[in-house]
Tab-separated table of C-alpha atoms and ligand atoms in Angstrom:
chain	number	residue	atom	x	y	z
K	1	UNK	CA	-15.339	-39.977	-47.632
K	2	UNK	CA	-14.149	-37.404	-45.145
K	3	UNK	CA	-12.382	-34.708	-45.716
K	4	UNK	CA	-8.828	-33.949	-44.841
K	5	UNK	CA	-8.429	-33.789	-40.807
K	6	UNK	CA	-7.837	-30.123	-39.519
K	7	UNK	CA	-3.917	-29.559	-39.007
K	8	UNK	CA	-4.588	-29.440	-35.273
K	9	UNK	CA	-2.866	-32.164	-34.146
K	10	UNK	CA	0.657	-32.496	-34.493
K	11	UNK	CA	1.856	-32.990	-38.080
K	12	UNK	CA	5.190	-33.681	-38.063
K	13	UNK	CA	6.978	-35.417	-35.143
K	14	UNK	CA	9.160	-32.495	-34.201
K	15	UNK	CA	6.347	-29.884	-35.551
K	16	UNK	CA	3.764	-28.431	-33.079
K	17	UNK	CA	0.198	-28.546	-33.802
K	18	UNK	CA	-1.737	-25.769	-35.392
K	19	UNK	CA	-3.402	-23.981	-32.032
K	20	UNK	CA	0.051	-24.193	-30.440
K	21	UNK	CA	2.066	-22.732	-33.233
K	22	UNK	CA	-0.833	-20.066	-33.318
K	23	UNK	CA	-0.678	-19.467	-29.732
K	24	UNK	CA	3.083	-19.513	-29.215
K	25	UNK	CA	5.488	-19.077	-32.605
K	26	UNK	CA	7.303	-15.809	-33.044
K	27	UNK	CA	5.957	-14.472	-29.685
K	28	UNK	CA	7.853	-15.981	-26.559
K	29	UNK	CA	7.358	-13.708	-23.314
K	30	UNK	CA	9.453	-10.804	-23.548
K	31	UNK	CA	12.698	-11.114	-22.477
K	32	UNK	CA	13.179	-8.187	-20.505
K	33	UNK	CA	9.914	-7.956	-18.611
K	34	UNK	CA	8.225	-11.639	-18.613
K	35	UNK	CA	5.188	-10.095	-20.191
K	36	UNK	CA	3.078	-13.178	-21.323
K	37	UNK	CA	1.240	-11.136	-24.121
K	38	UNK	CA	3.136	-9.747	-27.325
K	39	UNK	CA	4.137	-5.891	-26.402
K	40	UNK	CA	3.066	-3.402	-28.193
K	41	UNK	CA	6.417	-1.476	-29.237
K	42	UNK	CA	4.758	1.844	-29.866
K	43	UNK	CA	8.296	3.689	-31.418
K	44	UNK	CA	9.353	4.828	-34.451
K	45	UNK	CA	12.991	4.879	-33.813
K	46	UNK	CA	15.827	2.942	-31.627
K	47	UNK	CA	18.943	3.929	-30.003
K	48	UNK	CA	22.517	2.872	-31.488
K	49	UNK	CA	25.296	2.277	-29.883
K	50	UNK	CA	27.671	3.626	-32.246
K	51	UNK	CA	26.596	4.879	-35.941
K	52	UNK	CA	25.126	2.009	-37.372
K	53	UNK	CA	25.104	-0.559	-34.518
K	54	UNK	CA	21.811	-1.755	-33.129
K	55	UNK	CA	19.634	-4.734	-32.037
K	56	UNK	CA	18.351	-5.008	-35.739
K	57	UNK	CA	15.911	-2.735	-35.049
K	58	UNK	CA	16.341	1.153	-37.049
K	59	UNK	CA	13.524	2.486	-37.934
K	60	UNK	CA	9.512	1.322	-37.519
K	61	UNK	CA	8.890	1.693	-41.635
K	62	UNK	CA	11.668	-1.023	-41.729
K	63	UNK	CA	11.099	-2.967	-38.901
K	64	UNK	CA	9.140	-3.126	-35.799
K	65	UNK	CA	9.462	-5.832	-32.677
K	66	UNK	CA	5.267	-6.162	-32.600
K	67	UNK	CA	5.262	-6.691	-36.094
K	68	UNK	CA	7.967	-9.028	-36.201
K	69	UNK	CA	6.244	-11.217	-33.765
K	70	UNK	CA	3.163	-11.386	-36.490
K	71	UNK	CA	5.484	-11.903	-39.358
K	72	UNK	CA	6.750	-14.692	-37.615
K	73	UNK	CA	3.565	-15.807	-36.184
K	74	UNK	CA	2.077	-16.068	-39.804
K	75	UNK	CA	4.639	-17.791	-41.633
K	76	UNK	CA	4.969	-20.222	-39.184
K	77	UNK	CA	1.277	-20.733	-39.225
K	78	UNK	CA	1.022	-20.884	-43.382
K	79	UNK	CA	4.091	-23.319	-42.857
K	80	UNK	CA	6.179	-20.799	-44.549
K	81	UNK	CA	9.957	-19.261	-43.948
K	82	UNK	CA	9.288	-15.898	-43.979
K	83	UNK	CA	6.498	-13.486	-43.658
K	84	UNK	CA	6.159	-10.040	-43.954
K	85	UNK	CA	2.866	-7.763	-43.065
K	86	UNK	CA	0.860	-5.063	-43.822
K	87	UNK	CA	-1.446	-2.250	-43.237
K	88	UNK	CA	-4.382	-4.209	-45.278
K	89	UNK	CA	-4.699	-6.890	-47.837
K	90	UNK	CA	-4.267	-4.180	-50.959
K	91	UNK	CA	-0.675	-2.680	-49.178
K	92	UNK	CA	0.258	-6.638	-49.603
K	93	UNK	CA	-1.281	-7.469	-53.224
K	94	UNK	CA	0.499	-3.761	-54.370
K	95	UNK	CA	4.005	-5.109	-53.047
K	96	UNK	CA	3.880	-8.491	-54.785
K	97	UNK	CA	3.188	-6.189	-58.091
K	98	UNK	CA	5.861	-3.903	-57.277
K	99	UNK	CA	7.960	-7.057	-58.547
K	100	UNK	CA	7.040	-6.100	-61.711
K	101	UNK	CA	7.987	-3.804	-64.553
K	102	UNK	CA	6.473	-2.192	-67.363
K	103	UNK	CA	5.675	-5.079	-69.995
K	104	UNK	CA	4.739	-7.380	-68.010
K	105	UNK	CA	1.805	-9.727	-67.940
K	106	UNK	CA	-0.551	-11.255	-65.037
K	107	UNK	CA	-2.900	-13.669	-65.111
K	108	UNK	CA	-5.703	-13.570	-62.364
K	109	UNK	CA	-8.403	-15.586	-61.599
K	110	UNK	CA	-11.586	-14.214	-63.071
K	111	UNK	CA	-13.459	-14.376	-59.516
K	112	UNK	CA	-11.677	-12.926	-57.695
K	113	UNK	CA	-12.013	-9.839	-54.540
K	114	UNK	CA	-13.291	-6.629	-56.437
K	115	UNK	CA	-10.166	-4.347	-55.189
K	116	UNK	CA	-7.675	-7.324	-56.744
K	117	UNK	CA	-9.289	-6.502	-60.410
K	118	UNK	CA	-9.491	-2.941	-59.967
K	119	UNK	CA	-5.531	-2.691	-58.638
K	120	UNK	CA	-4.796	-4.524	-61.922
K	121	UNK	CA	-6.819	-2.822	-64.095
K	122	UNK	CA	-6.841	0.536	-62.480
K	123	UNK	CA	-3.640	1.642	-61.227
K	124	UNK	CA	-1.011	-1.047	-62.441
K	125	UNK	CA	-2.174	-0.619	-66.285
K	126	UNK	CA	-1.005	3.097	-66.314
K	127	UNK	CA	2.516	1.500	-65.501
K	128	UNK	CA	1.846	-0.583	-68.538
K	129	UNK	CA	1.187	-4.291	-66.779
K	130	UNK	CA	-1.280	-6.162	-68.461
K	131	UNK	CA	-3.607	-8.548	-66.691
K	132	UNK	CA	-6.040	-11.568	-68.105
K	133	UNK	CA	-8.390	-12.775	-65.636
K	134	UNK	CA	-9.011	-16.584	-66.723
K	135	UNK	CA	-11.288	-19.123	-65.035
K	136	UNK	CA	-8.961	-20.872	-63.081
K	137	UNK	CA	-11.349	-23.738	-62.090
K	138	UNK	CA	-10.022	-25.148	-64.629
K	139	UNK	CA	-5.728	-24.983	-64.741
K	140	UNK	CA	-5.888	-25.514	-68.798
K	141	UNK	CA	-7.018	-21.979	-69.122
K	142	UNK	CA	-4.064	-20.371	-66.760
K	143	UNK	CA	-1.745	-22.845	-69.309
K	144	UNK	CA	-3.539	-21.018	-72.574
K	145	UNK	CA	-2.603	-17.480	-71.206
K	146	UNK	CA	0.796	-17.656	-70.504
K	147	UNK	CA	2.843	-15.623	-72.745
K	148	UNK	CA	6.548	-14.842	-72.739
K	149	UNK	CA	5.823	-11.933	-70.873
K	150	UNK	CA	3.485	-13.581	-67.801
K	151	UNK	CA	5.799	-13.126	-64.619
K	152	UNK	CA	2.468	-13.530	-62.204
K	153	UNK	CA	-0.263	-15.786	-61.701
K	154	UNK	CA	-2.660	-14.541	-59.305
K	155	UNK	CA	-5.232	-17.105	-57.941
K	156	UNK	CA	-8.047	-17.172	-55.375
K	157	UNK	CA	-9.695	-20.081	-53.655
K	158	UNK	CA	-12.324	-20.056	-52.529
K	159	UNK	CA	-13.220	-17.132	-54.574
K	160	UNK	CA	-14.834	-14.223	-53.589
K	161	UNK	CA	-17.715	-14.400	-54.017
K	162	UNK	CA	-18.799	-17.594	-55.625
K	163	UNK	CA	-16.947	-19.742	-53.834
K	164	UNK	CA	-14.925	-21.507	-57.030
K	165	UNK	CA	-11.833	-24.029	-56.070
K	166	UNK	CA	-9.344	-24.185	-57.920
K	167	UNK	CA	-6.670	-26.843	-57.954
K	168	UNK	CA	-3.406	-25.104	-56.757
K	169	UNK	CA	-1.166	-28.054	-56.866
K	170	UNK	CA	-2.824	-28.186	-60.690
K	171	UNK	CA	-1.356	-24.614	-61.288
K	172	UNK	CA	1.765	-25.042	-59.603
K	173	UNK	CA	2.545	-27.738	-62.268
K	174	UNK	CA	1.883	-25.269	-64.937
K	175	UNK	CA	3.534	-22.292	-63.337
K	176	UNK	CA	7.037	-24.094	-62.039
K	177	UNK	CA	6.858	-25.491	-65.962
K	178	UNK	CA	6.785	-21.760	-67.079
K	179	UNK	CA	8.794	-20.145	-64.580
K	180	UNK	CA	5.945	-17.947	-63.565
K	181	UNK	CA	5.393	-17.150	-59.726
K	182	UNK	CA	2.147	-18.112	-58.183
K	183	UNK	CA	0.131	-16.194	-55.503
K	184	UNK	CA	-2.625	-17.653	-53.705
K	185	UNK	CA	-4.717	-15.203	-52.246
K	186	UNK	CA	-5.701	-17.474	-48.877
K	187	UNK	CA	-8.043	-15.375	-47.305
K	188	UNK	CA	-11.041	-17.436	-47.267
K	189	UNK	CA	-9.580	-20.650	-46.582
K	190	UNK	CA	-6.985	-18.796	-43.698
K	191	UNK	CA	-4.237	-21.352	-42.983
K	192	UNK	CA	-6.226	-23.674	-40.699
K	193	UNK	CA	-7.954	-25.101	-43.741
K	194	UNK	CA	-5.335	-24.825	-46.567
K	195	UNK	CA	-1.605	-24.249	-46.735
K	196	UNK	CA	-1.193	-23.353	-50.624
K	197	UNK	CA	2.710	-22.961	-49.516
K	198	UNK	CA	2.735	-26.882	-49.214
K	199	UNK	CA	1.004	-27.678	-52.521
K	200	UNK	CA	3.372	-25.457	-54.727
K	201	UNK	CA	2.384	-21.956	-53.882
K	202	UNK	CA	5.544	-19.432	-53.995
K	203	UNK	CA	3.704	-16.496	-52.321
K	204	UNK	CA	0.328	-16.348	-49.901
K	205	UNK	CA	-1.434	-13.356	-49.429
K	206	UNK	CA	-3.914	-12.657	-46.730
K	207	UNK	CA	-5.896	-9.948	-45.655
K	208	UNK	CA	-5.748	-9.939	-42.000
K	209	UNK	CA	-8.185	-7.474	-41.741
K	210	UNK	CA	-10.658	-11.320	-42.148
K	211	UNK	CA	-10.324	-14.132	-40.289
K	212	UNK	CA	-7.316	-13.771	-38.925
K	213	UNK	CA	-7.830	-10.588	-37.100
K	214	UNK	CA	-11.167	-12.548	-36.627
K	215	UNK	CA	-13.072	-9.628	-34.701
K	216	UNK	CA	-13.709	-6.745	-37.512
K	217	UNK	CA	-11.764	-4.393	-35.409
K	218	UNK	CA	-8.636	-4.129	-37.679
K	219	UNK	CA	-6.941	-4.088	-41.214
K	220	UNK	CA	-4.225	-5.944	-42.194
K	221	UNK	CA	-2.583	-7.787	-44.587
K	222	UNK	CA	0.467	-10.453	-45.595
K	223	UNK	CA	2.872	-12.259	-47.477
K	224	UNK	CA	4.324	-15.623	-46.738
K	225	UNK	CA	7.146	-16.755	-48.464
K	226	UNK	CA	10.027	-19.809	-48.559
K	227	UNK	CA	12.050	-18.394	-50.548
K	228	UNK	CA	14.670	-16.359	-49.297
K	229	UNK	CA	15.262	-14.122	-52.526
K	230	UNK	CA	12.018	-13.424	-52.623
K	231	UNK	CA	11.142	-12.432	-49.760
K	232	UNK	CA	14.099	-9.434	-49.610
K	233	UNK	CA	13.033	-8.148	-52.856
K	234	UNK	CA	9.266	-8.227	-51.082
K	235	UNK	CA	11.103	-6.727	-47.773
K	236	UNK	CA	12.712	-4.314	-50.439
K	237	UNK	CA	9.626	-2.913	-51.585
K	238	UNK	CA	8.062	-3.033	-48.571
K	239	UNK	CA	9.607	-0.466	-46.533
K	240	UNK	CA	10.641	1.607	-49.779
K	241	UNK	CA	7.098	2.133	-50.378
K	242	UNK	CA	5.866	2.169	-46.466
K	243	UNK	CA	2.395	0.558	-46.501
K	244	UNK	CA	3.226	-1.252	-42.889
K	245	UNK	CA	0.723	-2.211	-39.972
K	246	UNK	CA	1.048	-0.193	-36.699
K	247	UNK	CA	2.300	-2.073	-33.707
K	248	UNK	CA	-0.830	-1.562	-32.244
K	249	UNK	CA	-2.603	-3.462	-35.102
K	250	UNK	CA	-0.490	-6.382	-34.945
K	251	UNK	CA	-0.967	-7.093	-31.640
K	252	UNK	CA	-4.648	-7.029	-32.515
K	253	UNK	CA	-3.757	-9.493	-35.187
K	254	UNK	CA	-1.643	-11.748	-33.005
K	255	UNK	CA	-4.675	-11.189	-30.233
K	256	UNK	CA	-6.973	-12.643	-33.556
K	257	UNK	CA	-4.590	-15.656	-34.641
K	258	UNK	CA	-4.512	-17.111	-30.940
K	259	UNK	CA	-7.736	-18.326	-31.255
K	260	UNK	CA	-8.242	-18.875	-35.816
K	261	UNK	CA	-8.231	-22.808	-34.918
K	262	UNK	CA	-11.767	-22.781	-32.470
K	263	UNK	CA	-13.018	-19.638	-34.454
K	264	UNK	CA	-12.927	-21.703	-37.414
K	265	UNK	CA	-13.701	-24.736	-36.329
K	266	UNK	CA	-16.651	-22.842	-35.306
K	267	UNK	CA	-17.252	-21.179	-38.885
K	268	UNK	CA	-17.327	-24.400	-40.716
K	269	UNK	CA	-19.759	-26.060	-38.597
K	270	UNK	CA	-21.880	-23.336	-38.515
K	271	UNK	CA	-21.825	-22.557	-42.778
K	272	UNK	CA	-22.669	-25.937	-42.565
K	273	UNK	CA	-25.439	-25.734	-40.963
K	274	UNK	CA	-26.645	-22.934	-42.927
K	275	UNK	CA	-26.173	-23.939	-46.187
K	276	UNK	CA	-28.060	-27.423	-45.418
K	277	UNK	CA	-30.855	-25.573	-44.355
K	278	UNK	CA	-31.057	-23.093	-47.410
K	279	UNK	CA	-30.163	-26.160	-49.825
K	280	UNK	CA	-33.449	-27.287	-48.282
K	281	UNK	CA	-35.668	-23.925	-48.766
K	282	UNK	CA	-38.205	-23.612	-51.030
K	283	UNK	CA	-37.323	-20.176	-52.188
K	284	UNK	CA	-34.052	-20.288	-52.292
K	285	UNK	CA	-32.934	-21.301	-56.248
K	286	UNK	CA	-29.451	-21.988	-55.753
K	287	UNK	CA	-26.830	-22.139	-52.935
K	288	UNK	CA	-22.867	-22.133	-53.436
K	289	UNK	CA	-20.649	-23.949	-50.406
K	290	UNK	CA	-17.626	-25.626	-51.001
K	291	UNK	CA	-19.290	-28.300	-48.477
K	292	UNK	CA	-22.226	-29.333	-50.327
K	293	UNK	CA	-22.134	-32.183	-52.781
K	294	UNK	CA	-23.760	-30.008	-54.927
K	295	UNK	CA	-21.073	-27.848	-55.410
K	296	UNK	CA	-18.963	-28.780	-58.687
K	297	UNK	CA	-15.601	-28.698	-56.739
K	298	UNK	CA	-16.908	-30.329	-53.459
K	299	UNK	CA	-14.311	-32.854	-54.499
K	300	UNK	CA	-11.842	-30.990	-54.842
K	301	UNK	CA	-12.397	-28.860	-51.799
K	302	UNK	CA	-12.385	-31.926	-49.874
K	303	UNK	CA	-9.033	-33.061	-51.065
K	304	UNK	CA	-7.295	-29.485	-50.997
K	305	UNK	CA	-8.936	-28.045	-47.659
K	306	UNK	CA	-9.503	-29.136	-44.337
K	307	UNK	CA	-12.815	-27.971	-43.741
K	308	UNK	CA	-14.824	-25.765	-46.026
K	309	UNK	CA	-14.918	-21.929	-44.401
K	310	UNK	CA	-17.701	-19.830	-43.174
K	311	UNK	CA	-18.659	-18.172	-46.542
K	312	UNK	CA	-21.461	-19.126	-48.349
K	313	UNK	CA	-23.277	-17.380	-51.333
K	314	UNK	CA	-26.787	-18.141	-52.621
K	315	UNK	CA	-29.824	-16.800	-55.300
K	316	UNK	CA	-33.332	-16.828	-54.209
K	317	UNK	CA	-35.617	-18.558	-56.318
K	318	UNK	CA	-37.448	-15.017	-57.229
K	319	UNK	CA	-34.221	-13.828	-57.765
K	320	UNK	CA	-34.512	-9.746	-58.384
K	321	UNK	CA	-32.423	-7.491	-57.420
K	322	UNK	CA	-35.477	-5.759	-55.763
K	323	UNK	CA	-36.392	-8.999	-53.511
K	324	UNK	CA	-32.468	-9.463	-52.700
K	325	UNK	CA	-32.085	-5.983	-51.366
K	326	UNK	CA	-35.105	-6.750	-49.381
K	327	UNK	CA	-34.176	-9.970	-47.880
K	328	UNK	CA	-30.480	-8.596	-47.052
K	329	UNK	CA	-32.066	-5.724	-45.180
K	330	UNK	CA	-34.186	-7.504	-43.634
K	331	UNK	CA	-31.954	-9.836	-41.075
K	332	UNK	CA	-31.479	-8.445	-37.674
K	333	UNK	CA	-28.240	-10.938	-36.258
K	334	UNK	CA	-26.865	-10.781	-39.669
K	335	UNK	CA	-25.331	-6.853	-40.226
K	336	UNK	CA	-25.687	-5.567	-43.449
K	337	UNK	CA	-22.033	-4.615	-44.356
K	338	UNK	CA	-18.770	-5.377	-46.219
K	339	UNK	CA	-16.147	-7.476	-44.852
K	340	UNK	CA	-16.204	-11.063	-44.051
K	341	UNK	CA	-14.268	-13.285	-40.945
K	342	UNK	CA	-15.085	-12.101	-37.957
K	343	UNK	CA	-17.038	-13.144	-35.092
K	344	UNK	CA	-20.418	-12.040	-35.759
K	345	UNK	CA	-22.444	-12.831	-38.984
K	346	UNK	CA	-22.601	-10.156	-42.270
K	347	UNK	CA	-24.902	-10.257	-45.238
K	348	UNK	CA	-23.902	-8.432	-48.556
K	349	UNK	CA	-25.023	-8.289	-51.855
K	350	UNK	CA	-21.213	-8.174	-53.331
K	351	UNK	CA	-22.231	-6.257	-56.896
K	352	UNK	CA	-23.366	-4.004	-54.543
K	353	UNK	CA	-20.844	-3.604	-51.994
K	354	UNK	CA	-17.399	-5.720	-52.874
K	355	UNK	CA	-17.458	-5.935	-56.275
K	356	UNK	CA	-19.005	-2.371	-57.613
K	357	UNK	CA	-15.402	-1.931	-58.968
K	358	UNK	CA	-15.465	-4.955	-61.734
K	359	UNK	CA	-17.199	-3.584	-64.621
K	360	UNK	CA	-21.001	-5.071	-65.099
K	361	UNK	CA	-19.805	-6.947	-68.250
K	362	UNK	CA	-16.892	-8.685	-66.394
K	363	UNK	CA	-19.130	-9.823	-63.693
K	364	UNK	CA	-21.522	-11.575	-66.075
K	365	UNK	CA	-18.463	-13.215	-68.046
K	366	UNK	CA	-18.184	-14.653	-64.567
K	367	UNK	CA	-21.807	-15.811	-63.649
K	368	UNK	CA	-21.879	-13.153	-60.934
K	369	UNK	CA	-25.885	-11.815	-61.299
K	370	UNK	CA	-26.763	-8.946	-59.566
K	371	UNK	CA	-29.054	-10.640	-57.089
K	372	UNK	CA	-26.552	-12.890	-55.404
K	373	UNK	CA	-26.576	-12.899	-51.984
K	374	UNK	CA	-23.226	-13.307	-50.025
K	375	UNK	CA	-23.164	-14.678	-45.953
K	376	UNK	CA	-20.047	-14.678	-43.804
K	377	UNK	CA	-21.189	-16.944	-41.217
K	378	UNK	CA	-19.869	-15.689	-37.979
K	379	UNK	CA	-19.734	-17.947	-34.891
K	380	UNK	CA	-23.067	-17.226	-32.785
K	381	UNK	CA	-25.552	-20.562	-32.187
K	382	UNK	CA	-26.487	-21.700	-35.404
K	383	UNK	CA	-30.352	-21.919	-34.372
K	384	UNK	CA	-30.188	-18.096	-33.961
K	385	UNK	CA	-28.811	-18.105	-37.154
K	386	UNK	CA	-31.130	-19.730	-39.215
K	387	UNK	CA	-34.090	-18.088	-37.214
K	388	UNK	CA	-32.561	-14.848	-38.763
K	389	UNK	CA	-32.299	-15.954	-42.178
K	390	UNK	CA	-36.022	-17.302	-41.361
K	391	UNK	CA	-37.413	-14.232	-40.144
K	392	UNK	CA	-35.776	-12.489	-43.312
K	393	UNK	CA	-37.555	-14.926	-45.159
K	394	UNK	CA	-40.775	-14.374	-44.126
K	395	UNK	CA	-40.329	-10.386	-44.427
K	396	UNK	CA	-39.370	-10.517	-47.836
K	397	UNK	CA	-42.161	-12.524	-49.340
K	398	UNK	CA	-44.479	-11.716	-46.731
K	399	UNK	CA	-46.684	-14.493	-46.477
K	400	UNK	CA	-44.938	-17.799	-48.072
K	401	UNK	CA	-42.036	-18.494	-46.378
K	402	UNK	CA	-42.331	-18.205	-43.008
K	403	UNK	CA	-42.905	-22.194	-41.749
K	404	UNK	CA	-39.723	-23.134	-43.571
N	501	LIG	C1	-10.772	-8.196	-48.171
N	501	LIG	C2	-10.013	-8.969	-49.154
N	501	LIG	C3	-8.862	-8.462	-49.747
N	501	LIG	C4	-8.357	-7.072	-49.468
N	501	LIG	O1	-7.934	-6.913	-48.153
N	501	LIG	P1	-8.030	-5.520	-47.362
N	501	LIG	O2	-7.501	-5.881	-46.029
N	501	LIG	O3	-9.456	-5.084	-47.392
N	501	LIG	O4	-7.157	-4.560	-48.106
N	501	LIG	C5	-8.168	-9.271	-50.638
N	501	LIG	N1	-8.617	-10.509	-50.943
N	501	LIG	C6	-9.723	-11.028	-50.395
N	501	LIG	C7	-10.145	-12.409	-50.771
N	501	LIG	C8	-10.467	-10.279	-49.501
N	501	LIG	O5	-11.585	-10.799	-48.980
């Protein structure tokens, strides 16, 4: 069986491919100047011609012509109507909860990005939200924690970090049932390997800040919507609480998107590669990727995505804390450091780094041991790669490992 082809060839009739929407939709060259590459409309203000009458444009909190490219640029990439962007992935998350008023109730995956519990549970609980993070691997358990009061369901997939997929057409069903919005944080997957929008998906969330800025040299984040309500009271919000990109940023962004499609392409093959090869190690006890057979949604990843991402999280088989620290700071292509999605490769150990926020107990509710190791597989030759990973290997146990 293979999985789903990559969106890159034309998918409607009348619809461009994925690279070409990516390289061309919401940024045509400017109309006043020819310039080929988005401008970067560094103002804060714009001139009326009478009190009140403009070109759309008023003020740069409200609306910008560089970020209006990206919004466009992104929704037309997540096959969406209307997006909307932001200064990171948080600024985005806290709009979609500024829908919400005392009382209400969330329900959020249980693996999920460390800064998505500790917004619900750490600033949105003193405005009396409550949240239940639920494993939503399986869709039965969003359906159990619905109450009266749920108004949210907040869902990642992959997950961060232990790669978990989770069905969203599965929790659409339940969710349109209830009359509950759903949010798929996309991050991981980025549109060029899943379009949650098209499988019942009200609101995507990215931080740009990953793949789609795709070089680790700027923070972003977004919204992508089809519905037209929703996405004023989003716009609403938005600009009345002001967490917006800078032009500057967005062009990186739009810089980033132009090329998500070969990046990618690129990321998957490479993960790929890796996770074979540590499958295959001797010291390695257990490896999580979306693409391996192994994994317990490999089906499911296959039928939802297009490809399976560049993340991949293992356990070595001596699996303390002690040797995992060693092994992580032991790589020399692979940078010790947060983030994930750009070019070149990053090693973490996420209780360390990404998820020091969710409590110890909460972690280990979710299988998420201390010694787990975390890779965002950047886009380098895979040899050099897995030499690294070698080499770190062989450092951390000294003698053993080294031939693997
Ligand atoms: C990084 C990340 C976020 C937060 O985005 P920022 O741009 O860092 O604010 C949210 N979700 C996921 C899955 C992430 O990896």
């Amino acid at each position: 069986m293979k999985a789903a082809q990559p969106p890159s060839r034309r998918d409607a009739k009348t619809r461009p491919g994925f690279s070409t929407t990516a390289i061309h939709a919401g940024q045509p060259p400017d109309g006043s100047t020819g310039a080929v590459a988005p401008p970067i409309f560094a103002t804060s203000t714009y001139a009326q011609t009478a009190p009140g009458v403009h070109k759309g444009f008023e003020y740069s909190r409200t609306q910008n012509p560089t970020r209006l490219m990206l919004d466009r640029n992104l929704a037309a990439l997540e096959g969406g109507a209307f997006g909307l962007t932001f200064a990171s992935g948080m600024a985005a998350m806290n709009t979609v909860l500024n829908l919400l008023s005392a009382g209400d109730h969330v329900i959020c995956g249980n693996d999920v990005y460390g800064g998505t519990y500790r917004i619900l549970e750490k600033v949105f609980r003193q405005y009396k939200l409550s949240a239940t993070f639920v494993d939503t691997t399986d869709p039965r358990n969003v359906e159990k924690a619905i109450k009266p009061a749920t108004k949210l369901v907040w869902i990642e997939t992959p997950t961060n970090p232990l790669l978990r997929i989770t069905d969203i057409q599965a929790v659409s069903r339940i969710t349109r049932k209830k009359r509950v919005l759903l949010a798929v944080d996309n991050t991981f997957a980025t549109p060029y390997l899943q379009r949650p929008l098209a499988i019942g998906a009200d609101i995507v969330a990215q931080s740009t800040t990953k793949y789609l800025g795709g070089h680790s040299d700027v923070m972003g984040g977004a919204l992508i919507v089809n519905d037209a309500d929703l996405y004023k009271r989003l716009a609403f919000y938005q600009n009345a609480v002001g967490a917006v990109p800078s032009p500057f940023d967005c062009f990186l962004i739009l810089r980033g998107t132009k090329t998500l499609a070969v990046r990618m392409r690129k990321h998957c093959e490479n993960a790929m590669a890796l996770a074979e090869w540590l499958a295959r190690h001797p010291l390695v006890a257990k490896v999580l990727y979306p693409g391996l057979p192994s994994h317990p949604q490999h089906a499911l990843a296959r039928k939802q995505m297009c490809g399976f991402g560049g993340m991949i999280a293992f356990e070595l088989k001596r699996g303390s804390v002690k040797n995992a620290e060693k092994f992580a700071s032991s790589t020399r292509l692979f940078t010790l450091g947060e983030s994930l999605g750009g070019v070149e490769s990053l090693i973490v150990l996420p209780c360390q780094a990404t998820h020091v926020s969710v409590p110890p107990a909460e972690r280990k509710r979710t299988g998420l041991v201390d010694h787990l190791i975390r890779l965002s597989v950047g886009i380098e030759d895979a040899d050099d790669l897995i030499a690294d990973l070698a080499g770190a290997f062989s450092r951390t146990f000294a003698s053993r490992a080294a031939r693997s």
